[in-house]
């Protein structure tokens, strides 16, 4: 809800309600955390949040009352009795116009939702995005912490010139072994260039024994996003890249086991079982992921392999 402090911040008057059973105009007496002196002096409404069973409210900052309707719409995209999940496509459509808004809290809320949204929901924003504006955000050092999300958006909104610029950056970070923002850059590169870039990632990161674990994890993250979405890069092509890791980096083969299981690809059963029984066992975390893959597999051969391994 939006509320204004009264009696030197000891009580709060409800201005508007975004979600819940509070009533505008009433006074609440419950304690409010996070309302600092500067915010109280500003005299603007504050956005207060709490779970219905919590005894205290938390202030997340000031915001203009004209945003109350937007906050109600945003709250309505959350889980409810007839829909346990978040309506992500509607939610990102609501917040995208507020990215880097002049209203700081609205901009922060918008960025937070974009940063945690599923990749498929972000792709639905393509008609709403302006690549030139996003590129300026990426060049702004004050927004460095937001580069991963904005890099993904540029991959969705951009064109050939953006792809060429991104590939120059990727060549530079590959040479320097820098994994900063690498997952987002690779995902954006795949979105812009499509399946033709999968082989480059597989060769440069998955099959290269000189890569760090952070770099490999970033490459798998990017491929996994596209495998889940089955959009710019077909799921089958992503699976082929995962199989490169199993073949070329046997101790790390389990890193793609969860991805393969989520994609319901079960043709790696015999290869994984052979790896567990071989003289070149995977590392403990990788081994555990492989066992989980075999346990999740619905095929009888996987159950038989597990039984023989035990």
Backbone as numpy.savetxt, mean C-alpha at the origin, in Angstrom:
# Nx Ny Nz CAx CAy CAz Cx Cy Cz
-16.15 13.37 14.65 -17.00 14.55 14.65 -16.12 15.79 14.65
-16.72 16.92 14.27 -16.06 18.21 14.39 -16.59 18.88 15.65
-15.69 19.44 16.42 -16.10 20.05 17.68 -15.24 21.28 17.96
-15.79 22.20 18.75 -15.07 23.41 19.15 -14.94 23.42 20.67
-13.76 23.81 21.18 -13.58 23.83 22.63 -14.34 24.96 23.29
-14.85 24.71 24.47 -15.47 25.74 25.31 -14.87 25.61 26.70
-15.05 26.62 27.50 -14.56 26.61 28.89 -13.08 26.23 28.94
-12.27 26.93 28.09 -10.81 26.73 28.06 -10.43 25.29 27.72
-11.23 24.65 26.89 -10.88 23.31 26.45 -11.31 22.20 27.38
-12.02 22.51 28.46 -12.47 21.46 29.37 -13.74 20.78 28.88
-14.47 21.46 28.01 -15.65 20.87 27.40 -15.65 21.21 25.90
-16.44 20.43 25.15 -16.43 20.59 23.70 -17.86 20.61 23.18
-18.11 21.53 22.26 -19.41 21.62 21.62 -19.34 20.96 20.25
-20.26 20.04 20.00 -20.27 19.31 18.73 -20.80 20.23 17.62
-20.03 20.37 16.55 -20.43 21.20 15.41 -21.09 20.35 14.32
-20.47 19.23 14.02 -21.01 18.35 12.97 -20.51 16.94 13.24
-21.21 15.97 12.70 -20.90 14.56 12.95 -20.61 13.86 11.63
-19.44 13.22 11.55 -19.08 12.47 10.36 -19.56 11.02 10.45
-19.53 10.47 11.65 -19.96 9.08 11.84 -20.27 8.89 13.32
-21.27 8.08 13.59 -21.60 7.78 14.97 -22.93 8.37 15.40
-23.15 8.37 16.71 -24.47 8.75 17.24 -24.47 10.09 17.96
-23.37 10.83 17.86 -23.34 12.15 18.50 -24.33 13.09 17.81
-24.70 14.15 18.51 -25.70 15.09 17.99 -25.10 16.49 17.97
-25.17 17.16 16.82 -24.64 18.50 16.71 -25.30 19.44 17.70
-24.49 20.32 18.28 -24.99 21.30 19.25 -24.82 20.87 20.69
-24.67 19.59 20.92 -24.53 19.12 22.30 -23.11 19.35 22.80
-22.99 19.32 24.12 -21.69 19.47 24.78 -21.23 18.09 25.25
-19.97 17.77 24.99 -19.42 16.52 25.52 -18.48 16.85 26.67
-18.47 15.99 27.64 -17.63 16.21 28.81 -16.47 15.23 28.88
-16.43 14.24 27.97 -15.34 13.26 28.00 -14.01 13.95 27.70
-12.93 13.43 28.25 -11.61 14.03 27.99 -11.24 13.93 26.51
-10.45 14.92 26.06 -9.96 14.95 24.68 -8.44 14.99 24.72
-7.83 14.01 24.10 -6.36 13.96 24.03 -5.87 14.58 22.73
-4.67 15.13 22.77 -4.01 15.61 21.55 -4.37 17.01 21.12
-5.19 17.72 21.88 -5.56 19.09 21.53 -4.56 20.04 22.16
-3.51 20.44 21.41 -2.48 21.28 21.99 -2.94 22.73 22.08
-2.17 23.51 22.81 -2.55 24.90 23.08 -2.66 25.72 21.81
-1.75 25.50 20.85 -1.78 26.28 19.61 -3.06 25.99 18.83
-3.46 24.73 18.81 -4.68 24.38 18.10 -5.90 24.98 18.79
-5.88 25.01 20.11 -6.99 25.61 20.83 -7.09 27.11 20.56
-5.93 27.75 20.46 -5.94 29.20 20.21 -6.39 29.52 18.79
-6.21 28.58 17.88 -6.57 28.83 16.48 -8.06 29.07 16.31
-8.86 28.53 17.20 -10.30 28.77 17.17 -11.02 28.07 16.04
-10.38 27.12 15.38 -11.02 26.37 14.30 -11.58 25.06 14.82
-12.55 24.48 14.14 -13.06 23.18 14.57 -11.96 22.12 14.54
-12.08 21.16 15.44 -11.13 20.05 15.49 -11.85 18.76 15.13
-11.11 17.89 14.47 -11.65 16.57 14.15 -11.32 15.64 15.31
-12.37 15.16 15.98 -12.22 14.26 17.12 -12.66 12.86 16.74
-11.89 11.88 17.17 -12.17 10.48 16.87 -12.18 9.66 18.14
-12.98 8.61 18.13 -12.88 7.59 19.17 -13.71 6.38 18.74
-13.34 5.24 19.30 -14.19 4.05 19.17 -15.35 4.22 20.14
-16.49 3.68 19.78 -17.68 3.90 20.62 -17.52 3.38 22.04
-16.58 2.45 22.24 -16.38 1.92 23.59 -15.25 2.60 24.35
-14.57 3.53 23.70 -13.49 4.22 24.39 -14.05 5.35 25.26
-13.43 5.61 26.42 -13.92 6.68 27.30 -13.37 8.06 26.94
-12.42 8.14 26.00 -11.78 9.40 25.68 -11.81 9.64 24.17
-11.75 10.92 23.81 -11.65 11.31 22.41 -10.19 11.67 22.09
-9.84 11.59 20.81 -8.51 12.02 20.36 -8.68 13.06 19.26
-7.94 14.15 19.39 -7.95 15.18 18.34 -6.85 14.87 17.34
-7.21 14.91 16.05 -6.20 14.67 15.02 -5.84 15.96 14.29
-6.39 17.10 14.73 -6.04 18.37 14.13 -7.25 19.20 13.79
-6.98 20.41 13.32 -8.06 21.33 12.95 -8.42 21.16 11.48
-9.67 21.43 11.17 -10.14 21.34 9.79 -11.39 22.20 9.65
-11.55 22.82 8.49 -12.69 23.70 8.27 -14.01 22.94 8.27
-15.05 23.57 8.79 -16.36 22.92 8.89 -16.93 22.60 7.51
-16.45 23.28 6.48 -16.93 22.99 5.12 -16.52 21.60 4.64
-15.60 20.94 5.37 -15.18 19.60 5.00 -16.01 18.51 5.69
-17.00 18.89 6.46 -17.79 17.90 7.20 -18.48 16.91 6.26
-19.05 17.41 5.18 -19.73 16.52 4.25 -18.77 15.53 3.62
-17.58 16.00 3.28 -16.55 15.12 2.71 -16.17 14.03 3.71
-16.01 14.41 4.97 -15.67 13.43 6.00 -16.77 12.39 6.17
-18.04 12.82 6.06 -19.16 11.87 6.15 -19.10 10.87 4.99
-18.85 11.39 3.80 -18.75 10.51 2.64 -17.59 9.52 2.81
-16.49 10.00 3.32 -15.32 9.15 3.51 -15.62 8.06 4.54
-16.26 8.45 5.64 -16.61 7.47 6.67 -17.55 6.40 6.13
-18.42 6.79 5.19 -19.40 5.85 4.64 -18.77 4.77 3.78
-17.50 4.95 3.38 -16.83 3.93 2.57 -16.21 2.83 3.42
-16.27 2.98 4.74 -15.65 1.99 5.62 -16.48 0.73 5.77
-15.98 -0.23 6.54 -16.72 -1.48 6.75 -18.08 -1.24 7.41
-19.05 -2.07 7.05 -20.37 -2.00 7.65 -20.97 -3.41 7.63
-22.15 -3.54 8.19 -22.72 -4.87 8.36 -22.94 -5.60 7.04
-23.32 -4.88 5.99 -23.57 -5.53 4.70 -22.33 -5.55 3.81
-21.21 -4.98 4.28 -19.97 -4.97 3.51 -18.79 -4.92 4.48
-18.20 -6.08 4.79 -17.14 -6.10 5.80 -15.88 -5.35 5.42
-15.64 -5.17 4.13 -14.42 -4.50 3.70 -14.64 -3.03 3.37
-13.55 -2.34 3.08 -13.59 -0.93 2.68 -13.90 -0.84 1.19
-14.73 0.10 0.82 -15.01 0.37 -0.59 -13.86 1.24 -1.10
-12.77 0.58 -1.48 -11.55 1.31 -1.78 -11.65 2.19 -3.02
-12.34 1.73 -4.03 -12.42 2.56 -5.24 -13.14 3.87 -4.96
-14.22 3.79 -4.22 -14.93 5.02 -3.88 -14.09 5.89 -2.95
-13.39 5.24 -2.02 -12.60 6.00 -1.06 -11.48 6.77 -1.75
-10.72 6.12 -2.63 -9.62 6.85 -3.27 -10.15 7.92 -4.21
-11.32 7.69 -4.81 -11.92 8.74 -5.65 -12.28 9.96 -4.81
-12.70 9.74 -3.57 -13.06 10.85 -2.69 -11.84 11.64 -2.23
-10.74 10.94 -1.95 -9.59 11.63 -1.36 -8.64 12.21 -2.40
-8.61 11.66 -3.61 -7.59 12.11 -4.57 -7.63 13.61 -4.86
-8.81 14.28 -4.91 -8.79 15.73 -5.15 -8.16 16.52 -4.02
-7.99 15.90 -2.85 -7.45 16.62 -1.69 -5.96 16.38 -1.48
-5.31 15.64 -2.37 -3.87 15.47 -2.26 -3.18 16.83 -2.36
-2.35 17.13 -1.37 -1.64 18.41 -1.26 -2.60 19.59 -1.24
-3.76 19.38 -0.63 -4.74 20.45 -0.45 -4.17 21.56 0.44
-4.71 22.76 0.28 -4.32 23.87 1.15 -4.81 23.67 2.58
-5.76 22.76 2.77 -6.23 22.40 4.12 -5.33 21.25 4.61
-4.39 21.53 5.53 -3.37 20.54 5.88 -3.92 19.19 6.33
-4.95 19.18 7.18 -5.46 17.90 7.67 -6.14 17.12 6.55
-6.85 17.81 5.67 -7.47 17.13 4.53 -6.40 16.50 3.65
-5.30 17.23 3.42 -4.20 16.70 2.61 -3.57 15.49 3.29
-3.42 15.54 4.60 -2.82 14.42 5.34 -3.72 13.19 5.28
-5.01 13.39 5.47 -5.96 12.28 5.37 -5.92 11.67 3.98
-5.92 12.52 2.97 -5.92 12.04 1.58 -4.68 11.21 1.29
-3.52 11.74 1.69 -2.29 10.99 1.44 -2.30 9.66 2.19
-2.74 9.67 3.44 -2.76 8.44 4.22 -3.61 7.35 3.58
-4.75 7.74 3.03 -5.62 6.75 2.39 -5.02 6.25 1.08
-4.42 7.13 0.32 -3.77 6.71 -0.93 -2.60 5.77 -0.62
-1.85 6.08 0.42 -0.66 5.28 0.74 -1.01 3.86 1.16
-2.21 3.65 1.73 -2.56 2.31 2.19 -3.57 1.61 1.29
-3.98 2.25 0.23 -4.98 1.66 -0.65 -4.39 0.52 -1.47
-5.17 -0.50 -1.80 -4.70 -1.56 -2.70 -4.35 -0.99 -4.07
-3.39 -1.64 -4.71 -2.92 -1.12 -5.99 -4.04 -1.07 -7.02
-4.91 -2.05 -7.02 -6.01 -2.05 -7.99 -6.90 -0.84 -7.85
-7.14 -0.41 -6.61 -7.95 0.79 -6.39 -7.24 2.03 -6.92
-5.92 2.10 -6.75 -5.17 3.25 -7.28 -5.27 3.30 -8.80
-5.24 2.16 -9.46 -5.32 2.14 -10.92 -6.64 2.73 -11.42
-7.69 2.61 -10.61 -8.99 3.14 -11.01 -8.98 4.67 -11.07
-7.95 5.30 -10.51 -7.86 6.76 -10.50 -7.31 7.35 -11.78
-6.87 6.54 -12.71 -6.17 7.05 -13.89 -6.85 8.24 -14.55
-8.17 8.21 -14.81 -8.79 9.38 -15.47 -8.78 10.64 -14.61
-8.55 10.51 -13.32 -8.62 11.65 -12.41 -7.25 12.28 -12.13
-6.18 11.65 -12.59 -4.83 12.07 -12.21 -4.20 12.95 -13.28
-3.36 13.88 -12.82 -2.60 14.76 -13.70 -1.12 14.45 -13.51
-0.50 13.84 -14.52 0.89 13.40 -14.39 1.84 14.56 -14.12
1.60 15.71 -14.71 2.50 16.85 -14.53 2.49 17.33 -13.08
1.32 17.35 -12.46 1.22 17.76 -11.06 1.93 16.75 -10.17
1.71 15.47 -10.42 2.36 14.44 -9.61 3.87 14.52 -9.75
4.37 14.77 -10.96 5.81 14.90 -11.17 6.38 16.05 -10.35
5.64 17.15 -10.24 6.11 18.27 -9.41 6.17 17.87 -7.94
5.19 17.11 -7.48 5.23 16.64 -6.09 6.47 15.78 -5.85
6.79 14.94 -6.83 7.96 14.06 -6.68 9.26 14.86 -6.64
9.29 16.01 -7.28 10.49 16.83 -7.30 10.60 17.75 -6.08
9.57 17.79 -5.26 9.54 18.68 -4.10 10.22 18.00 -2.92
11.38 18.50 -2.46 12.07 17.84 -1.34 11.25 17.81 -0.06
10.31 18.73 0.09 9.48 18.74 1.30 8.51 17.55 1.32
8.30 16.93 0.18 7.37 15.80 0.08 8.12 14.48 -0.09
9.38 14.45 0.31 10.19 13.24 0.10 9.57 12.01 0.75
8.95 12.17 1.91 8.36 11.02 2.60 7.17 10.45 1.84
6.60 11.22 0.94 5.42 10.77 0.20 5.74 10.23 -1.19
7.02 10.12 -1.49 7.41 9.71 -2.84 6.94 8.30 -3.22
6.94 7.31 -2.32 6.48 5.98 -2.76 5.07 6.00 -3.33
4.13 6.62 -2.63 2.75 6.65 -3.12 2.63 7.48 -4.39
3.34 8.60 -4.44 3.24 9.46 -5.62 3.95 8.83 -6.82
4.96 8.03 -6.56 5.61 7.31 -7.66 4.64 6.32 -8.30
3.87 5.61 -7.46 2.86 4.69 -7.99 1.83 5.45 -8.83
1.41 6.61 -8.34 0.42 7.39 -9.08 0.98 7.89 -10.41
2.26 8.25 -10.43 2.84 8.70 -11.69 2.90 7.54 -12.69
3.18 6.34 -12.20 3.17 5.19 -13.09 1.80 4.97 -13.71
0.76 5.24 -12.96 -0.61 5.07 -13.45 -0.99 6.20 -14.41
-0.58 7.41 -14.10 -1.01 8.58 -14.87 -0.07 8.94 -16.01
1.18 8.50 -15.94 2.21 9.02 -16.83 2.18 8.47 -18.24
3.12 8.97 -19.03 3.25 8.57 -20.43 4.68 8.20 -20.76
5.04 8.16 -22.06 6.38 7.74 -22.47 7.51 8.57 -21.86
7.35 9.88 -21.77 8.40 10.71 -21.19 8.63 10.37 -19.73
7.56 10.11 -18.99 7.69 9.73 -17.59 8.38 8.37 -17.48
8.07 7.47 -18.39 8.70 6.14 -18.38 10.20 6.26 -18.62
10.60 7.09 -19.57 12.03 7.26 -19.86 12.76 7.86 -18.66
12.14 8.84 -18.04 12.75 9.46 -16.86 12.88 8.45 -15.73
11.85 7.64 -15.52 11.87 6.65 -14.46 12.94 5.60 -14.73
13.08 5.19 -15.97 14.07 4.16 -16.28 15.50 4.68 -16.08
15.73 5.94 -16.33 17.06 6.52 -16.04 17.33 6.46 -14.54
16.32 6.76 -13.75 16.48 6.69 -12.29 16.73 5.25 -11.85
16.02 4.31 -12.46 16.21 2.91 -12.10 17.61 2.42 -12.44
18.13 2.85 -13.58 19.50 2.47 -13.93 20.49 3.02 -12.89
20.23 4.23 -12.41 21.12 4.84 -11.42 21.05 4.11 -10.08
19.84 3.79 -9.62 19.73 3.13 -8.32 20.22 1.69 -8.39
20.09 1.05 -9.57 20.65 -0.29 -9.71 22.18 -0.24 -9.57
22.81 0.74 -10.20 24.26 0.86 -10.13 24.74 1.16 -8.70
23.94 1.93 -7.96 24.33 2.31 -6.59 23.82 1.34 -5.54
23.02 0.35 -5.95 22.40 -0.63 -5.04 21.51 0.05 -4.00
20.85 1.10 -4.41 19.98 1.85 -3.51 18.56 1.27 -3.60
18.03 0.83 -2.45 16.68 0.26 -2.43 15.63 1.26 -1.98
16.00 2.53 -1.77 15.05 3.54 -1.33 13.98 3.76 -2.40
12.73 3.55 -2.04 11.60 3.75 -2.96 11.65 2.81 -4.16
12.46 1.77 -4.09 12.66 0.91 -5.25 11.40 0.14 -5.62
10.68 -0.39 -4.63 9.47 -1.14 -4.94 8.46 -0.33 -5.72
8.25 0.92 -5.29 7.30 1.79 -5.98 7.78 2.13 -7.39
9.08 2.38 -7.54 9.61 2.70 -8.87 9.46 1.53 -9.83
9.74 0.32 -9.35 9.61 -0.85 -10.21 8.15 -1.11 -10.57
7.25 -0.93 -9.59 5.82 -1.10 -9.88 5.35 -0.08 -10.91
5.81 1.16 -10.77 5.43 2.20 -11.73 6.01 1.90 -13.11
7.23 1.41 -13.15 7.86 1.05 -14.41 7.08 -0.05 -15.12
6.64 -1.04 -14.36 5.84 -2.12 -14.93 4.50 -1.59 -15.47
3.91 -0.66 -14.75 2.63 -0.08 -15.19 2.81 0.68 -16.50
3.93 1.39 -16.62 4.17 2.22 -17.80 4.62 1.40 -19.01
5.45 0.39 -18.76 6.05 -0.36 -19.87 5.40 -1.72 -20.10
4.70 -2.26 -19.10 4.02 -3.52 -19.29 4.94 -4.73 -19.21
4.52 -5.86 -19.78 5.26 -7.12 -19.63 6.70 -7.06 -20.11
7.01 -6.13 -21.01 8.37 -6.07 -21.56 9.43 -5.80 -20.49
9.05 -5.25 -19.35 10.03 -4.93 -18.31 10.20 -6.03 -17.28
9.38 -7.06 -17.34 9.50 -8.13 -16.36 10.84 -8.83 -16.48
11.28 -9.12 -17.70 12.55 -9.80 -17.89 13.71 -8.98 -17.33
13.64 -7.65 -17.48 14.69 -6.79 -16.94 14.76 -6.92 -15.43
13.62 -6.91 -14.76 13.59 -7.03 -13.30 14.10 -8.41 -12.87
13.68 -9.45 -13.58 14.12 -10.79 -13.23 15.63 -10.93 -13.37
16.18 -10.36 -14.42 17.63 -10.47 -14.65 18.41 -9.59 -13.69
17.97 -8.35 -13.54 18.74 -7.37 -12.77 18.62 -7.58 -11.26
17.51 -8.15 -10.80 17.31 -8.27 -9.36 17.17 -9.72 -8.88
16.31 -10.49 -9.52 16.05 -11.83 -9.00 17.19 -12.81 -9.28
17.81 -12.70 -10.44 18.87 -13.65 -10.80 20.27 -13.13 -10.49
20.40 -11.88 -10.10 21.70 -11.28 -9.82 22.09 -11.55 -8.37
23.11 -12.35 -8.17 23.53 -12.72 -6.81 24.22 -11.57 -6.06
24.44 -10.47 -6.73 25.03 -9.32 -6.06 24.02 -8.37 -5.46
22.74 -8.68 -5.63 21.69 -7.79 -5.09 21.49 -8.04 -3.60
21.10 -6.98 -2.89 20.82 -7.09 -1.45 19.42 -7.64 -1.22
19.17 -8.08 0.00 17.84 -8.58 0.33 16.80 -7.48 0.19
17.16 -6.25 0.52 16.21 -5.14 0.39 15.82 -4.93 -1.06
16.77 -5.05 -1.98 16.47 -4.89 -3.40 15.58 -6.02 -3.91
15.90 -7.24 -3.50 15.09 -8.39 -3.95 13.67 -8.27 -3.41
13.55 -7.89 -2.15 12.21 -7.74 -1.55 11.42 -6.67 -2.30
12.08 -5.58 -2.69 11.39 -4.51 -3.43 10.91 -5.01 -4.79
11.75 -5.79 -5.47 11.36 -6.34 -6.78 10.17 -7.28 -6.64
10.19 -8.12 -5.61 9.08 -9.05 -5.40 7.80 -8.30 -5.03
7.95 -7.23 -4.26 6.79 -6.42 -3.90 6.12 -5.84 -5.15
6.93 -5.29 -6.04 6.40 -4.70 -7.27 5.73 -5.75 -8.14
6.39 -6.88 -8.31 5.80 -7.95 -9.12 4.52 -8.48 -8.47
4.54 -8.59 -7.14 3.36 -9.09 -6.44 2.15 -8.20 -6.61
2.36 -6.88 -6.59 1.25 -5.96 -6.80 0.61 -6.19 -8.16
1.44 -6.37 -9.16 0.91 -6.57 -10.51 0.31 -7.96 -10.67
0.87 -8.95 -9.98 0.28 -10.27 -10.05 -1.10 -10.30 -9.44
-1.28 -9.60 -8.34 -2.59 -9.53 -7.70 -3.61 -8.84 -8.60
-3.17 -7.80 -9.30 -4.07 -7.00 -10.10 -4.36 -7.62 -11.46
-3.37 -8.31 -12.04 -3.56 -8.95 -13.35 -4.00 -7.91 -14.38
-3.29 -6.78 -14.39 -3.68 -5.68 -15.26 -2.64 -5.38 -16.32
-1.79 -4.38 -16.06 -0.78 -3.98 -17.04 0.18 -5.12 -17.34
0.44 -5.96 -16.34 1.28 -7.15 -16.52 0.43 -8.37 -16.20
0.26 -9.28 -17.14 -0.56 -10.46 -16.86 -0.01 -11.29 -15.70
-0.90 -11.86 -14.95 -0.52 -12.67 -13.80 0.43 -13.81 -14.20
0.19 -14.41 -15.35 1.04 -15.52 -15.78 2.48 -15.08 -15.98
2.68 -13.84 -16.45 4.05 -13.34 -16.64 4.73 -13.09 -15.31
3.98 -12.64 -14.33 4.54 -12.44 -13.00 4.96 -13.78 -12.40
4.14 -14.78 -12.57 4.46 -16.11 -12.05 5.76 -16.63 -12.67
5.94 -16.40 -13.96 7.18 -16.82 -14.61 8.40 -16.17 -13.95
8.26 -14.90 -13.57 9.37 -14.21 -12.90 9.63 -14.81 -11.53
8.58 -15.16 -10.81 8.76 -15.80 -9.51 9.50 -17.13 -9.65
9.21 -17.85 -10.71 9.87 -19.14 -10.92 11.36 -18.97 -11.20
11.74 -17.81 -11.76 13.17 -17.52 -11.95 13.89 -17.52 -10.61
13.26 -16.92 -9.59 13.89 -16.87 -8.27 14.05 -18.28 -7.71
13.04 -19.12 -7.87 13.13 -20.49 -7.37 14.29 -21.23 -8.04
14.45 -20.99 -9.33 15.49 -21.70 -10.07 16.88 -21.15 -9.78
17.01 -19.84 -9.72 18.33 -19.21 -9.64 18.81 -18.98 -8.22
17.90 -18.83 -7.27 18.29 -18.47 -5.89 17.64 -19.46 -4.92
18.06 -20.71 -4.96 17.37 -21.77 -4.22 17.25 -21.49 -2.71
18.29 -20.97 -2.04 18.11 -20.68 -0.61 17.00 -19.65 -0.33
16.67 -18.82 -1.33 15.64 -17.80 -1.16 14.31 -18.19 -1.81
14.22 -19.42 -2.27 13.06 -19.82 -3.06 11.73 -19.61 -2.35
11.74 -19.68 -1.02 10.51 -19.51 -0.27 9.98 -18.09 -0.26
10.79 -17.13 -0.70 10.34 -15.73 -0.70 9.13 -15.53 -1.60
8.96 -16.39 -2.60 7.82 -16.23 -3.50 6.72 -17.25 -3.21
6.89 -18.06 -2.17 5.91 -19.12 -1.90 4.55 -18.54 -1.55
4.51 -17.52 -0.72 3.23 -16.93 -0.34 2.57 -16.27 -1.55
3.37 -15.59 -2.37 2.81 -14.98 -3.58 2.17 -16.04 -4.47
2.88 -17.15 -4.67 2.36 -18.21 -5.54 1.09 -18.82 -4.96
1.06 -18.99 -3.65 -0.14 -19.54 -3.02 -1.32 -18.57 -3.15
-1.06 -17.28 -2.94 -2.13 -16.30 -3.07 -2.68 -16.27 -4.49
-1.81 -16.54 -5.47 -2.23 -16.56 -6.87 -2.77 -17.93 -7.27
-2.81 -18.85 -6.30 -3.30 -20.21 -6.52 -2.54 -20.93 -7.64
-1.23 -20.72 -7.65 -0.36 -21.43 -8.59 0.27 -22.59 -7.82
-0.09 -23.80 -8.20 0.33 -24.99 -7.43 1.32 -25.87 -8.18
1.78 -25.43 -9.34 2.69 -26.27 -10.11 4.12 -26.25 -9.59
4.36 -25.55 -8.50 5.70 -25.54 -7.89 5.84 -26.59 -6.79
4.83 -27.43 -6.59 4.85 -28.40 -5.49 6.06 -29.31 -5.57
6.26 -29.94 -6.72 7.35 -30.92 -6.82 8.71 -30.24 -6.67
8.85 -29.03 -7.24 10.12 -28.32 -7.13 10.40 -27.91 -5.69
9.39 -27.45 -4.99 9.58 -27.07 -3.60 9.87 -28.30 -2.73
9.17 -29.38 -2.97 9.41 -30.60 -2.19 10.83 -31.11 -2.41
11.28 -31.09 -3.65 12.65 -31.52 -3.95 13.67 -30.62 -3.27
13.37 -29.33 -3.22 14.29 -28.39 -2.58 14.39 -28.67 -1.09
13.27 -28.96 -0.44 13.30 -29.26 1.00 14.11 -30.52 1.29
14.10 -31.46 0.36 14.81 -32.73 0.58 16.23 -32.70 0.06
16.67 -31.59 -0.52 17.98 -31.52 -1.18 19.09 -31.20 -0.18
20.31 -31.20 -0.71 21.49 -30.86 0.09 21.71 -29.34 0.16
20.86 -28.58 -0.53 20.96 -27.11 -0.49 19.66 -26.57 0.08
19.46 -26.73 1.39 18.18 -26.33 1.97 18.03 -24.82 1.99
16.80 -24.34 1.94 16.56 -22.89 2.06 16.81 -22.43 3.48
16.95 -21.12 3.66 17.11 -20.59 5.01 15.84 -20.85 5.81
15.89 -20.77 7.15 14.74 -21.17 7.97 13.44 -20.46 7.62
13.49 -19.14 7.40 12.26 -18.41 7.07 11.71 -18.88 5.73
12.61 -19.09 4.77 12.19 -19.54 3.46 11.62 -20.96 3.54
12.23 -21.80 4.35 11.74 -23.16 4.52 10.31 -23.15 5.09
10.08 -22.31 6.10 8.75 -22.23 6.69 7.71 -21.78 5.68
8.08 -20.84 4.80 7.14 -20.37 3.78 6.82 -21.48 2.78
7.82 -22.30 2.46 7.59 -23.41 1.52 6.65 -24.44 2.13
6.87 -24.76 3.40 5.99 -25.72 4.07 4.55 -25.19 4.09
4.39 -23.91 4.38 3.05 -23.31 4.38 2.42 -23.38 2.99
3.23 -23.18 1.96 2.73 -23.30 0.58 2.19 -24.71 0.35
2.95 -25.72 0.76 2.52 -27.10 0.56 1.27 -27.40 1.38
1.17 -26.81 2.57 -0.03 -27.02 3.40 -1.26 -26.37 2.78
-1.07 -25.23 2.13 -2.21 -24.54 1.51 -2.66 -25.18 0.20
-1.76 -25.92 -0.43 -2.07 -26.51 -1.73 -3.18 -27.55 -1.59
-4.23 -27.48 -2.40 -5.33 -28.44 -2.29 -5.05 -29.77 -2.98
-3.94 -29.90 -3.67 -3.67 -31.11 -4.42 -3.18 -32.25 -3.51
-3.56 -33.46 -3.87 -3.15 -34.63 -3.08 -1.64 -34.79 -3.08
-0.98 -34.45 -4.18 0.47 -34.62 -4.25 1.19 -33.78 -3.19
0.63 -32.61 -2.87 1.25 -31.78 -1.84 1.15 -32.45 -0.48
0.00 -33.04 -0.18 -0.16 -33.76 1.11 0.79 -34.92 1.19
0.97 -35.62 0.06 1.89 -36.76 0.04 3.33 -36.31 0.24
3.70 -35.22 -0.37 5.07 -34.70 -0.20 5.32 -34.30 1.24
4.34 -33.63 1.87 4.48 -33.26 3.28 4.65 -34.49 4.16
3.83 -35.50 3.89 3.91 -36.73 4.69 5.27 -37.39 4.55
5.81 -37.40 3.34 7.11 -38.05 3.14 8.23 -37.24 3.79
8.10 -35.92 3.78 9.11 -35.07 4.42 9.10 -35.25 5.93
7.90 -35.40 6.50 7.82 -35.62 7.94 8.43 -36.96 8.33
